[in-house]
Short mmCIF file of C-alpha atoms in Angstrom, two decimals:
data_model
loop_
_atom_site.label_atom_id
_atom_site.label_comp_id
_atom_site.label_asym_id
_atom_site.label_seq_id
_atom_site.Cartn_x
_atom_site.Cartn_y
_atom_site.Cartn_z
CA UNK A 1 -34.62 -55.74 -22.20
CA UNK A 2 -33.35 -54.61 -25.58
CA UNK A 3 -32.63 -50.95 -26.18
CA UNK A 4 -32.72 -50.02 -29.85
CA UNK A 5 -31.65 -46.42 -29.33
CA UNK A 6 -28.19 -45.45 -30.64
CA UNK A 7 -25.34 -45.61 -28.14
CA UNK A 8 -23.80 -42.38 -26.96
CA UNK A 9 -20.15 -41.70 -27.78
CA UNK A 10 -19.46 -41.18 -24.08
CA UNK A 11 -20.27 -44.78 -23.26
CA UNK A 12 -18.16 -46.04 -26.14
CA UNK A 13 -15.25 -43.84 -25.05
CA UNK A 14 -15.44 -45.16 -21.48
CA UNK A 15 -15.49 -48.77 -22.72
CA UNK A 16 -12.54 -48.07 -25.05
CA UNK A 17 -10.32 -46.16 -22.60
CA UNK A 18 -11.51 -47.17 -19.12
CA UNK A 19 -11.24 -43.49 -18.15
CA UNK A 20 -13.89 -40.87 -17.48
CA UNK A 21 -14.68 -37.74 -15.50
CA UNK A 22 -17.92 -37.07 -13.61
CA UNK A 23 -18.79 -33.39 -13.75
CA UNK A 24 -21.48 -32.13 -11.39
CA UNK A 25 -24.14 -29.86 -12.83
CA UNK A 26 -25.09 -26.56 -11.24
CA UNK A 27 -28.40 -24.86 -11.91
CA UNK A 28 -26.51 -22.28 -13.97
CA UNK A 29 -25.15 -24.77 -16.50
CA UNK A 30 -28.06 -27.24 -16.43
CA UNK A 31 -29.59 -25.98 -19.71
CA UNK A 32 -26.21 -26.40 -21.44
CA UNK A 33 -25.72 -29.89 -19.99
CA UNK A 34 -29.19 -30.92 -21.17
CA UNK A 35 -28.14 -30.00 -24.71
CA UNK A 36 -25.26 -32.49 -24.39
CA UNK A 37 -27.79 -35.31 -23.96
CA UNK A 38 -29.17 -34.72 -27.46
CA UNK A 39 -28.06 -36.91 -30.34
CA UNK A 40 -25.08 -35.33 -32.07
CA UNK A 41 -23.23 -36.84 -35.02
CA UNK A 42 -20.06 -38.67 -33.86
CA UNK A 43 -17.85 -36.04 -35.52
CA UNK A 44 -19.57 -33.17 -33.66
CA UNK A 45 -18.43 -32.04 -30.21
CA UNK A 46 -21.40 -31.97 -27.83
CA UNK A 47 -19.68 -29.64 -25.38
CA UNK A 48 -18.85 -27.13 -28.08
CA UNK A 49 -22.40 -27.34 -29.41
CA UNK A 50 -23.75 -26.68 -25.91
CA UNK A 51 -21.45 -23.72 -25.28
CA UNK A 52 -19.32 -25.55 -22.68
CA UNK A 53 -15.54 -25.79 -22.45
CA UNK A 54 -13.51 -29.01 -22.34
CA UNK A 55 -10.32 -28.80 -20.26
CA UNK A 56 -7.68 -31.58 -20.18
CA UNK A 57 -7.92 -33.80 -17.11
CA UNK A 58 -5.10 -33.73 -14.56
CA UNK A 59 -5.13 -37.45 -13.66
CA UNK A 60 -6.83 -39.02 -16.71
CA UNK A 61 -6.55 -38.54 -20.47
CA UNK A 62 -10.09 -37.26 -20.87
CA UNK A 63 -11.38 -33.72 -20.39
CA UNK A 64 -13.58 -32.27 -17.71
CA UNK A 65 -16.05 -29.40 -18.08
CA UNK A 66 -14.55 -26.06 -17.10
CA UNK A 67 -17.92 -24.56 -16.14
CA UNK A 68 -18.75 -27.43 -13.77
CA UNK A 69 -18.44 -26.52 -10.09
CA UNK A 70 -16.91 -29.95 -9.28
CA UNK A 71 -15.38 -32.68 -11.46
CA UNK A 72 -14.21 -36.10 -10.26
CA UNK A 73 -11.46 -37.84 -12.23
#
């Protein structure tokens, strides 16, 4: 199966660094998280555009989402 859709920066970042954070989504922030799934230019910050806050990870060099009820590093 060939997917001709553009790759998301998140996937590229994971491949490049080997690090990521999984942030769970509550009903409260679900509309904001859905905005993050839209195509943004590479130079635009999806979290900022969705009104969410990136916070530096404690164990990895990638951020987690402050508004998320649970984040796994």
